[in-house]
Coordinates of C-alpha atoms (C1' of nucleotides) in Angstrom, one line a residue:
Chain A
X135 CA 12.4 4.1 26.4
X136 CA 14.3 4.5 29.1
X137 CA 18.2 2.8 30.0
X138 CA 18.2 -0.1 32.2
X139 CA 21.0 1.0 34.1
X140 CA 19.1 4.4 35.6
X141 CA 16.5 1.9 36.3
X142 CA 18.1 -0.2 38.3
X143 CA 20.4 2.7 39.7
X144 CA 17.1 4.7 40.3
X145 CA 14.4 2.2 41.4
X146 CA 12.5 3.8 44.0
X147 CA 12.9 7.2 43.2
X148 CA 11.4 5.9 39.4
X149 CA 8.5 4.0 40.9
X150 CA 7.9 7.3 43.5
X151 CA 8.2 9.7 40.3
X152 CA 5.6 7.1 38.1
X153 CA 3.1 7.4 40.7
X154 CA 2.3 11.3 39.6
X155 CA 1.1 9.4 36.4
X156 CA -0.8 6.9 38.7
X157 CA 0.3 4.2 37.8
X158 CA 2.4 1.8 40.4
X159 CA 5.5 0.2 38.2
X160 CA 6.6 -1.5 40.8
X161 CA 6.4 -4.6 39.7
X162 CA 6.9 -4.0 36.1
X163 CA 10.6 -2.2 37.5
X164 CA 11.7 -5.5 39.6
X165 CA 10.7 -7.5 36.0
X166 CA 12.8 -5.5 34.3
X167 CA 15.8 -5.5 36.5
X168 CA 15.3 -9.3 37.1
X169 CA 15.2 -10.0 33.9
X170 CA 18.0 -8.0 32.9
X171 CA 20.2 -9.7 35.5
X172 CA 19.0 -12.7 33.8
X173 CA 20.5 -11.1 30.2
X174 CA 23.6 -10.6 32.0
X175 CA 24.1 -13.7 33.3
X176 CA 23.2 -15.6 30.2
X177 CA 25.3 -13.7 28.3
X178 CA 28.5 -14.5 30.5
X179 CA 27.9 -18.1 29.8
X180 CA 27.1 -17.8 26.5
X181 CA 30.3 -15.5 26.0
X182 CA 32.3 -18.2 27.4
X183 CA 31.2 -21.2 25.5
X184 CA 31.3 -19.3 22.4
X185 CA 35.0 -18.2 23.5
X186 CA 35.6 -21.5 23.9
X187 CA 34.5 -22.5 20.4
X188 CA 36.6 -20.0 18.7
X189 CA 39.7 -20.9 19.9
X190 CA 38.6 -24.5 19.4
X191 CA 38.1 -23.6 15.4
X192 CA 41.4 -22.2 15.5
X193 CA 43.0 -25.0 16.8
X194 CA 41.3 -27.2 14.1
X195 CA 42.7 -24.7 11.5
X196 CA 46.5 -24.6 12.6
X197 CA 46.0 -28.7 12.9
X198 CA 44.9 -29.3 9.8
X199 CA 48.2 -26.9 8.4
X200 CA 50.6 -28.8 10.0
X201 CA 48.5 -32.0 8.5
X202 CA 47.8 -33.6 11.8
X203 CA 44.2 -34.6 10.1
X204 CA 43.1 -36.9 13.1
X205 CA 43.6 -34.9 15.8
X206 CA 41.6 -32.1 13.9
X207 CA 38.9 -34.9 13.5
X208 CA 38.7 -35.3 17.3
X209 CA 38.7 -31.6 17.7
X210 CA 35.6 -31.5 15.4
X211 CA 33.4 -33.3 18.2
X212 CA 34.3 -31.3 20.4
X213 CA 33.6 -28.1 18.7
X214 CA 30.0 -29.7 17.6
X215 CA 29.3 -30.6 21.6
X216 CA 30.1 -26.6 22.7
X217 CA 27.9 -25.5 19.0
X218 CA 24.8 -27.5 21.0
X219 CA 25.1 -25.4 24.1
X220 CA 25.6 -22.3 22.8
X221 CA 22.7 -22.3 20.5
X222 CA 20.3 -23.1 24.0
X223 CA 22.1 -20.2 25.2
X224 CA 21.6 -18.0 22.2
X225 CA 17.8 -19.0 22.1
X226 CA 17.3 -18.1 25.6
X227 CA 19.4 -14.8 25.3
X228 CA 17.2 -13.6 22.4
X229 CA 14.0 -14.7 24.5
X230 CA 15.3 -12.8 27.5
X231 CA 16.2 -9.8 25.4
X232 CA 12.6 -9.6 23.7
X233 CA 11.1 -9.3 27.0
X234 CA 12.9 -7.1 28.6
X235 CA 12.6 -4.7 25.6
X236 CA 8.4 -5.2 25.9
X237 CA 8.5 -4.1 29.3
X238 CA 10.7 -1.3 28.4
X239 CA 8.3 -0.2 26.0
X240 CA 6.1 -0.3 28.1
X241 CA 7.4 1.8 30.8
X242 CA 6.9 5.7 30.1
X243 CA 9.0 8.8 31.0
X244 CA 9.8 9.7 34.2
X245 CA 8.0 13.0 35.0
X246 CA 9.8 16.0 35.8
X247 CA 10.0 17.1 39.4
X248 CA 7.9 20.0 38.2
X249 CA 4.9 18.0 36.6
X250 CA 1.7 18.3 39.4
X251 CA -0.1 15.0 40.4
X252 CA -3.7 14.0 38.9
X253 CA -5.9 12.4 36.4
X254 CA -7.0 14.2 33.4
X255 CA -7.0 17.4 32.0
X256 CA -8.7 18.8 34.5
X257 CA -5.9 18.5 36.8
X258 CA -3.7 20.5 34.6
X259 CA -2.0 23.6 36.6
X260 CA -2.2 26.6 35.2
X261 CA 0.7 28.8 34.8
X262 CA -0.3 32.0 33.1
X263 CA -3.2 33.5 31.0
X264 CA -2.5 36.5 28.7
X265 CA -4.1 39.0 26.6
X266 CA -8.2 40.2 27.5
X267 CA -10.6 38.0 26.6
X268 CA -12.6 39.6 23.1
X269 CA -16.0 40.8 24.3
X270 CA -19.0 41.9 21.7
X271 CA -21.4 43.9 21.2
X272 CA -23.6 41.3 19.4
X273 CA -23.9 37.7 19.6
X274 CA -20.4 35.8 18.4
X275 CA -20.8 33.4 15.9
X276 CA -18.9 30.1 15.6
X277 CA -16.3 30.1 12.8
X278 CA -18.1 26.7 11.5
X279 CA -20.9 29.5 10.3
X280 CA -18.5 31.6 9.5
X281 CA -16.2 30.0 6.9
X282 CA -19.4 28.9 5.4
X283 CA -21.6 31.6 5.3
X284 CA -18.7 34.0 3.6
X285 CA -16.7 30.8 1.9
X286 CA -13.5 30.4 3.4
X287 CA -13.5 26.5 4.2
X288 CA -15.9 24.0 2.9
X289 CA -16.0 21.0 4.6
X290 CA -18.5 19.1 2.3
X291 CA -16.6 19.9 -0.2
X292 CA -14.2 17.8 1.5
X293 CA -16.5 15.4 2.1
X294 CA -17.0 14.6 -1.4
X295 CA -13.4 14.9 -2.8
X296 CA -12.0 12.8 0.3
X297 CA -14.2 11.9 3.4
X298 CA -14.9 13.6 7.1
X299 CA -12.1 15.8 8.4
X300 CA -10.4 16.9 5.0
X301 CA -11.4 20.5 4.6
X302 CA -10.9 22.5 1.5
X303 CA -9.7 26.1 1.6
X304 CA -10.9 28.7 0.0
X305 CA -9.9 31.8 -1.4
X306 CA -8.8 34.4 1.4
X307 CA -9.4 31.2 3.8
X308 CA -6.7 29.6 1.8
X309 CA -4.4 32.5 1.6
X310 CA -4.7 33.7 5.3
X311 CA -3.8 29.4 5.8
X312 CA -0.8 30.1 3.6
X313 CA 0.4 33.3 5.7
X314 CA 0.3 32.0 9.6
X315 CA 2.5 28.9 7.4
X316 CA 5.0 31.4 6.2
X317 CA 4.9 33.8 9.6
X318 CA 5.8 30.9 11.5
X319 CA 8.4 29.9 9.6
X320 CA 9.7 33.3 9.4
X321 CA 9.4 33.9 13.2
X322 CA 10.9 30.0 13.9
X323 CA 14.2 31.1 11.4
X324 CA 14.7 34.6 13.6
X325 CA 14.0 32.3 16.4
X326 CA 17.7 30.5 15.0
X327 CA 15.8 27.1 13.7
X328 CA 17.2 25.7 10.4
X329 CA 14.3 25.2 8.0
X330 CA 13.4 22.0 6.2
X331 CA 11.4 20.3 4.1
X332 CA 11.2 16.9 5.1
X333 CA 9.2 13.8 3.4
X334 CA 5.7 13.8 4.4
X335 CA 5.6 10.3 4.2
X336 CA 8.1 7.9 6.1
X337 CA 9.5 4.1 6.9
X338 CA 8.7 1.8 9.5
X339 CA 12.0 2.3 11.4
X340 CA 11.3 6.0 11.8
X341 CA 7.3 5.0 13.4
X342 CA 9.3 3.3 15.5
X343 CA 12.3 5.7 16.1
X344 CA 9.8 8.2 17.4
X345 CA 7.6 6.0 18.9
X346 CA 4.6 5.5 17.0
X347 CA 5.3 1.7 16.1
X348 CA 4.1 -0.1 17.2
X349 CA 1.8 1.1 19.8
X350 CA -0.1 3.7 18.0
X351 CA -0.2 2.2 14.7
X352 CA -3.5 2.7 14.4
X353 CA -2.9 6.7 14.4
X354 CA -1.6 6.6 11.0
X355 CA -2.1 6.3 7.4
X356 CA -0.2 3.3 6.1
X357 CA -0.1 2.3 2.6
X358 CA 0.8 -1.2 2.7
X359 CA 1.6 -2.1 -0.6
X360 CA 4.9 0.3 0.3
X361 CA 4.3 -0.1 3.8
X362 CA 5.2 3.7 4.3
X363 CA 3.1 6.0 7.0
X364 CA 1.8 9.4 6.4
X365 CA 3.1 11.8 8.9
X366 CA 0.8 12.7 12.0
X367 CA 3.6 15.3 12.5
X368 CA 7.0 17.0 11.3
X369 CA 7.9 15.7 14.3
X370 CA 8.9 12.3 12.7
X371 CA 10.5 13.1 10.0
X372 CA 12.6 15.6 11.9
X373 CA 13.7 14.0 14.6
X374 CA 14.3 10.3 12.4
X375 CA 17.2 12.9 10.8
X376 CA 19.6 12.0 13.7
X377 CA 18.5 8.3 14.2
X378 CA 21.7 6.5 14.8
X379 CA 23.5 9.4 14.5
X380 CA 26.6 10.4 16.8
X381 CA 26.7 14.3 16.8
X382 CA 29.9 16.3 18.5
X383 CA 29.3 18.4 21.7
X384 CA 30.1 21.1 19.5
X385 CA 27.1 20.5 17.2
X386 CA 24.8 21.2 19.8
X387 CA 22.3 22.5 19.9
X388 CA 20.1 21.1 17.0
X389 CA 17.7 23.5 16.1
X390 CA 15.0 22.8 13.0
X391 CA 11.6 23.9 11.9
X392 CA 9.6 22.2 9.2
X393 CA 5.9 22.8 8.0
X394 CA 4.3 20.1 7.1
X395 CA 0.9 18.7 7.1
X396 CA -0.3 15.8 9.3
X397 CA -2.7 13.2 9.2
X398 CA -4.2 11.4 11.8
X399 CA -6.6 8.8 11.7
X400 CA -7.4 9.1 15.3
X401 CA -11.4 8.1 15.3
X402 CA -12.8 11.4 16.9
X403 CA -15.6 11.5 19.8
X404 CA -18.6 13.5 18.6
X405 CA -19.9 16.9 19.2
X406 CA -18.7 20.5 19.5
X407 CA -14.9 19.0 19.8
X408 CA -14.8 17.8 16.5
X409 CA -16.9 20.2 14.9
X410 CA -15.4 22.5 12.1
X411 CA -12.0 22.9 12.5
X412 CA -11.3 21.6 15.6
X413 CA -10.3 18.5 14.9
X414 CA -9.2 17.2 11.2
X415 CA -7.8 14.0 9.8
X416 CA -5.7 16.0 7.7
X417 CA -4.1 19.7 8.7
X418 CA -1.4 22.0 8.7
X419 CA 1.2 22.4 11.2
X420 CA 4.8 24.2 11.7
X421 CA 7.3 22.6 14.2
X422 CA 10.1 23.0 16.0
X423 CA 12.3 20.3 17.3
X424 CA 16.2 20.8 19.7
X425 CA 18.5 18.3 20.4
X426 CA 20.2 19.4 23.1
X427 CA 22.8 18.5 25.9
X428 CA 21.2 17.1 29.0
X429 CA 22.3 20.3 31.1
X430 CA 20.7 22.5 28.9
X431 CA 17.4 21.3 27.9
X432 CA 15.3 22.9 30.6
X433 CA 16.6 26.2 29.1
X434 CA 15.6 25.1 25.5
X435 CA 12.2 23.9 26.9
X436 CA 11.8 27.6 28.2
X437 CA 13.2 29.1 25.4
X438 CA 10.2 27.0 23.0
X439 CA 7.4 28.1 25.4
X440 CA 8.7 31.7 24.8
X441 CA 8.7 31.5 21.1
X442 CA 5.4 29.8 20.8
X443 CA 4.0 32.6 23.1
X444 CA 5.5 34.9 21.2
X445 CA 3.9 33.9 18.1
X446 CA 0.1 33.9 20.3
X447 CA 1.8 37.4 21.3
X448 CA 2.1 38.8 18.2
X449 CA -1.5 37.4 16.8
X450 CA -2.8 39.4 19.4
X451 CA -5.0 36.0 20.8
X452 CA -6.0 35.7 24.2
X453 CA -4.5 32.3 25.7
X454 CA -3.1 30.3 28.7
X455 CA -0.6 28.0 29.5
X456 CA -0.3 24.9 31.5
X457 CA 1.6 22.7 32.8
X458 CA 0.8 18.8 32.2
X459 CA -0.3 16.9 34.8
X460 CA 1.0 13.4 35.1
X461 CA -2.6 11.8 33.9
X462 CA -2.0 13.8 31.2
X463 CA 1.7 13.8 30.2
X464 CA 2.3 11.8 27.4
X465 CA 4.0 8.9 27.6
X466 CA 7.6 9.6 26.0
X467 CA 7.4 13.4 27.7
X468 CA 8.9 14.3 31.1
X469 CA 7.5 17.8 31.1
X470 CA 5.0 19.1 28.9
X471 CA 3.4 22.9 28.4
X472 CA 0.1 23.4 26.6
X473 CA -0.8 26.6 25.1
X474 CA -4.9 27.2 24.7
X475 CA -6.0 29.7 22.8
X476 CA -9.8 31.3 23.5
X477 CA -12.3 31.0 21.3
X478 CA -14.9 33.3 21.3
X479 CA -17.8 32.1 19.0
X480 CA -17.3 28.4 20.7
X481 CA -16.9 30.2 24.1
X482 CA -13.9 27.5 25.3
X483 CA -10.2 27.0 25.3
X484 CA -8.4 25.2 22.1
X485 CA -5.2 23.5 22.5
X486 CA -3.0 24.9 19.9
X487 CA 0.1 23.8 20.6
X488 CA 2.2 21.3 22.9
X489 CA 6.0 21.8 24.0
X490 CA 7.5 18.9 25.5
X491 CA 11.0 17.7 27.0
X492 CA 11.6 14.2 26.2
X493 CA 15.1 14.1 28.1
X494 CA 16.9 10.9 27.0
X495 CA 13.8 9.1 26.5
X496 CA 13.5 9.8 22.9
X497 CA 17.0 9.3 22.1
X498 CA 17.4 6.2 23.5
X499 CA 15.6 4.5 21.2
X500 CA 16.4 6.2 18.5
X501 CA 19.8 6.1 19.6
X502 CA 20.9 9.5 19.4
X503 CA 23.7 10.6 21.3
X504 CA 26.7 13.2 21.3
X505 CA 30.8 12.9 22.5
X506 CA 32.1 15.8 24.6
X507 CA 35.8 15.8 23.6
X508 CA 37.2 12.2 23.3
X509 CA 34.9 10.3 25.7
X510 CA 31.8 8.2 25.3
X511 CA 29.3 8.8 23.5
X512 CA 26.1 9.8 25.3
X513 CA 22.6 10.3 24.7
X514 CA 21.2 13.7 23.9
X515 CA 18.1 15.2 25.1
X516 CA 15.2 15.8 22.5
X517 CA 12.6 18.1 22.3
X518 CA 9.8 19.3 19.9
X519 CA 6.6 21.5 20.1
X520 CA 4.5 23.0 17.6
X521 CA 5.0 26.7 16.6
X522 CA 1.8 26.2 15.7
X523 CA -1.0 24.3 14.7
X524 CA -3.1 25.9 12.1
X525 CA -6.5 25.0 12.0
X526 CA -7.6 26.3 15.7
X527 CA -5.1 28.9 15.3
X528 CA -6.8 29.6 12.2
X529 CA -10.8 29.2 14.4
X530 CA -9.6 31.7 17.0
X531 CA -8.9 34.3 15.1
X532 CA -11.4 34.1 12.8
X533 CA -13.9 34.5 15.7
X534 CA -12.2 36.4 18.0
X535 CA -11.7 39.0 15.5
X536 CA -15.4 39.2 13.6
X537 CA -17.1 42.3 13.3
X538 CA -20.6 42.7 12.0
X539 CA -19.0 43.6 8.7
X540 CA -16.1 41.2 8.3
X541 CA -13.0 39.8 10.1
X542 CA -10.0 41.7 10.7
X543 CA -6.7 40.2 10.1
X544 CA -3.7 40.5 13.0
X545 CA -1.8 44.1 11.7
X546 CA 1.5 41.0 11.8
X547 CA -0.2 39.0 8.8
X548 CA -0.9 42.1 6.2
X549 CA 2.4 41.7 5.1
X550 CA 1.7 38.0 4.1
X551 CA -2.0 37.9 3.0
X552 CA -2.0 40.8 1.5
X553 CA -5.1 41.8 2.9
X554 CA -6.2 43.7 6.2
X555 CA -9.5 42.0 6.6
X556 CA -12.6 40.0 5.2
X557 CA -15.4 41.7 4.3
X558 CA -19.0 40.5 4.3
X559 CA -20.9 40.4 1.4
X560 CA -24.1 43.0 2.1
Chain B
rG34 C1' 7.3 -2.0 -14.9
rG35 C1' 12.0 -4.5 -17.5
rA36 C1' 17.5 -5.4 -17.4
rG37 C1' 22.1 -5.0 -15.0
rA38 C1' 25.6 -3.6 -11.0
rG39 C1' 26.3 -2.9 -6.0
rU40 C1' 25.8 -2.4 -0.1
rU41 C1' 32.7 -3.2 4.3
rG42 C1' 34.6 1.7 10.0
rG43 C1' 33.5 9.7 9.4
rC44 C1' 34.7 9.4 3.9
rA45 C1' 37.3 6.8 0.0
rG46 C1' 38.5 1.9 -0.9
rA47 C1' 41.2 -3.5 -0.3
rG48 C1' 39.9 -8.2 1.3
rU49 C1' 42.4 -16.2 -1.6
rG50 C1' 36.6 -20.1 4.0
rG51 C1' 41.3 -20.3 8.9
rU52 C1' 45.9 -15.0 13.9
rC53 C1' 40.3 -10.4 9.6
rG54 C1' 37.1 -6.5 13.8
rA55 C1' 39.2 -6.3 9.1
rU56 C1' 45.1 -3.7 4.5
rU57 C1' 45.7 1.2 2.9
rG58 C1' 44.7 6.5 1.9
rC59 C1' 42.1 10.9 3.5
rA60 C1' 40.0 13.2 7.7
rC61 C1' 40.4 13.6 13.0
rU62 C1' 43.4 13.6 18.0
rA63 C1' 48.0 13.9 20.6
rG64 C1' 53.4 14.3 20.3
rU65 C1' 58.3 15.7 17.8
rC66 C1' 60.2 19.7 14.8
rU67 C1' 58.9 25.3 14.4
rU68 C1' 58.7 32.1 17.2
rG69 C1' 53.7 30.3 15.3
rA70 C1' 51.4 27.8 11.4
rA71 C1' 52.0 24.5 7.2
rA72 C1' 54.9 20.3 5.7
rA73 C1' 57.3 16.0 7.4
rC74 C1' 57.8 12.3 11.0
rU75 C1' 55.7 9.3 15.4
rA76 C1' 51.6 7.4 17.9
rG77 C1' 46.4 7.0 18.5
rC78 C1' 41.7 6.7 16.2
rG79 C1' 34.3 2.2 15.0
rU80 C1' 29.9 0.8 18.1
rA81 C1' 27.4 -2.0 21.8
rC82 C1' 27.3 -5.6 25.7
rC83 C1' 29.8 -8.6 29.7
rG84 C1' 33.9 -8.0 33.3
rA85 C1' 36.9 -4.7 39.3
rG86 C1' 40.7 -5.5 35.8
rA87 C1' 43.2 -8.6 32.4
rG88 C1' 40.3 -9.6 28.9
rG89 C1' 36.0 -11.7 26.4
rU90 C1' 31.6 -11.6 23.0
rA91 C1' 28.8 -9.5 18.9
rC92 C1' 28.4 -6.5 14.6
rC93 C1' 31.4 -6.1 7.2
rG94 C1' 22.8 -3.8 4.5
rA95 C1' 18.9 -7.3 7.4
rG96 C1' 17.5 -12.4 8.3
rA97 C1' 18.3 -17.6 7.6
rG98 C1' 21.6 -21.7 6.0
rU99 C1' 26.3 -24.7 4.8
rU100 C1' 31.0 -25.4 7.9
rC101 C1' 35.0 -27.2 13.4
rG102 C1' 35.5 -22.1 11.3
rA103 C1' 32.0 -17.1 7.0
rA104 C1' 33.2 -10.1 5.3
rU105 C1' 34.4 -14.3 1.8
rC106 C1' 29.9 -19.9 -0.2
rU107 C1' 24.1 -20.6 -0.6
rC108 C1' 19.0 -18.7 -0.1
rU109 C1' 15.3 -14.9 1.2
rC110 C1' 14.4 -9.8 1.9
rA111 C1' 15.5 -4.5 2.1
rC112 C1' 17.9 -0.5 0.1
rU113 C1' 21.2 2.3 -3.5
rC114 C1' 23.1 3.2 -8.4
rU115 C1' 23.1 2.7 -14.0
rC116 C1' 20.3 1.9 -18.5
rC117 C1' 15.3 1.3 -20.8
rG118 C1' 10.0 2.4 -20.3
rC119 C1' 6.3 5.6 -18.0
rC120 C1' 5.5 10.4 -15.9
rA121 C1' 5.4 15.9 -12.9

RNA sequence: GGAGAGUUGGCAGAGUGGUCGAUUGCACUAGUCUUGAAAACUAGCGUACCGAGAGGUACCGAGAGUUCGAAUCUCUCACUCUCCGCCA
């Protein structure tokens, strides 16, 4: 969420910058900054009355010590008149807080200077494409036929263990899974992240510390009998590590990586986008998360985009990368990058990863903040992105790379699976 | 699952219902001393909000209650630890 103070300090410039997300906040800003006036006024008044009342008890208490009993007793009424007004006050103070904090949740991230105007997806600008598209001499086949016709991922297999959307792995399927996990987390540590193994499963206050509670609720797993969520992404657990926490300028920056798998309940459309592995309730995912000082975290957002196309890079996959439009920004991001890799048995672009800049937006709620020297605390900038997402990561280069014989595995991977490529049984 | 103990500032750890937002120690910061450092001594040292400032208000796990007044008493909840049981 963002601060009330740059809202009010920043109105129209904030209502100018929300309009790339088109949406017109005008009149959600002026509630905001009414009603926080109103907080501030309230709470002057209710300061003073309950000033008033403390030195009122004390009086009672030195009265009653030098055993001037009635005048305590006339003190009491008094005391029990200013108790009636401050409680009105206190009520209305708590009901002014509570909606000024649902219209600050409601309000998202102010875009980046950089992020282009439009709607969806389609307005996306593109920034670079690299690598040559794969081209072949037969007829490319989809890795859904693929994994199944040479028993690398079973899907109703998954079916019947678990439901829709939980594949099982297979043999070499399984072990080339296991090796992009262990090559990204090798990359992401000579990259400088720290790695961790967080709990897959978290509390409500970290939904809410990164922003899934309440509004997306419905995007998670939650067993309510411990009313804990299952992960949609390291992202949570990662960042939850410095909820509340006060770091020294020193410290900075924050640098982690954690694999992890994530579940999402998301209810899926239908079709070729959710066929196979293209979209799962239930897959694997290595990411990297800074926490940064405000001057620097443009340089860490380049520096993510660089090791994430490094990674694409190095699996030798033809992809692009775009900049979010403001339709499609999310709502805690200021600036997001997409990388998409090709697919060449589906013929289309899959989003494999997502690298975003959350400024101060993240932090303030989860109130995350860092001290230069002796002065006031201050709120850090946060980023994450995935470095990367498996299971289209794993689609790609199963299809980019088929022969008529078999699939060849990326010359980076032998050392981890083990194996330079999948033969087809004759 | 059963029984018990606990939750106080970065850490440790006091706190009888009334100058307690909180003793003290360690850590940390500055100063004195020293060629420098250590030691010693002196001072400072939680967070947020309101206020131009002086200053005020809130916070002792969370919430509610009793009281003129709550870190301290009562209730509810959460969490942590110990022992037992179960188990990888």
């Amino acid at each position: 969420m963002l601060q009330t103070t740059y809202i009010k300090e920043n109105r129209a410039e904030l209502i100018e910058r929300l309009t790339v997300r088109g949406i017109d906040a005008t009149e959600m800003v002026d509630q905001i900054i009414e009603l926080d006036d109103k907080r501030k006024s309230t709470q002057a008044d209710l300061d003073s009355i309950l000033a008033e009342s403390n030195l009122i008890a004390k009086e009672i208490g030195a009265l009653y010590k030098q055993g001037k009993a009635d005048e305590a007793n006339a003190a009491k009424a008094k005391a029990g008149e200013s108790k009636e007004a401050a409680s009105g006050y206190q009520e209305a103070m708590a009901s002014v807080q509570e909606s000024l904090n649902q219209l600050l949740y409601q309000l998202p991230n102010v875009p980046h200077l950089s992020v282009p105007n439009g709607n969806s997806d389609a307005d996306n600008e593109l920034v670079s494409v690299h690598g040559t598209k794969p081209s072949f001499a037969f007829a490319p086949v989809p890795h859904w036929d693929l994994v199944k016709t040479h028993n690398l991922v079973d899907f109703e297999l998954g079916v019947k263990i678990t439901g829709a959307g939980f594949p099982v792995y297979l043999g070499k399927g399984a072990r080339l899974q296991r090796s992009l996990i262990n090559f990204f987390l090798d990359e992401a540590r000579d990259a400088g992240y720290t790695e961790i193994i967080p709990p897959f499963v978290v509390n409500e206050a970290s939904g809410f510390g990164t922003g899934q509670l309440p509004d997306k609720e419905g995007q998670m797993y939650h067993m309510a009998e411990d009313n804990l969520y299952m992960i949609p992404t390291a992202e949570v657990p990662l960042t939850n590590i410095f909820r509340d926490v006060i770091l020294k300028e020193e410290e900075l920056p924050k640098k982690l990586t954690a694999y992890s798998p994530c579940f999402r309940r998301e209810a899926g459309s239908y079709g070729k986008d959710v066929k196979g592995l293209n979209r799962l309730h239930q897959f694997d995912k290595v990411e990297v998360v800074q926490v940064v000082a405000p001057e620097k975290s443009y340089e860490a957002l380049d520096s993510m985009v660089a090791h994430v196309t490094g990674l694409l890079d190095k699996l030798g996959l033809h992809y692009r990368v775009l900049r979010l439009c403001g339709g499609d920004l999310g709502f805690t991001s200021a600036l997001t990058y997409d990388m998409e890799v090709w697919s060449g048995g589906q013929g289309r672009w899959l989003e494999v990863s997502s690298v975003s800049n959350f400024e101060t937006f993240q932090a303030n709620r989860l109130k995350l903040r860092y001290r230069k020297g002796t002065d006031k605390p201050q709120l850090a900038h946060t980023l994450n992105g995935s470095a990367l997402a498996l299971p289209r990561i794993m689609a790609a280069l199963i299809e980019n790379n088929q022969t008529e014989t078999g699939i060849n595995i990326p010359e980076v991977l032998h050392q981890y699976t083990g194996f330079k490529s999948i033969e087809f049984d004759a």
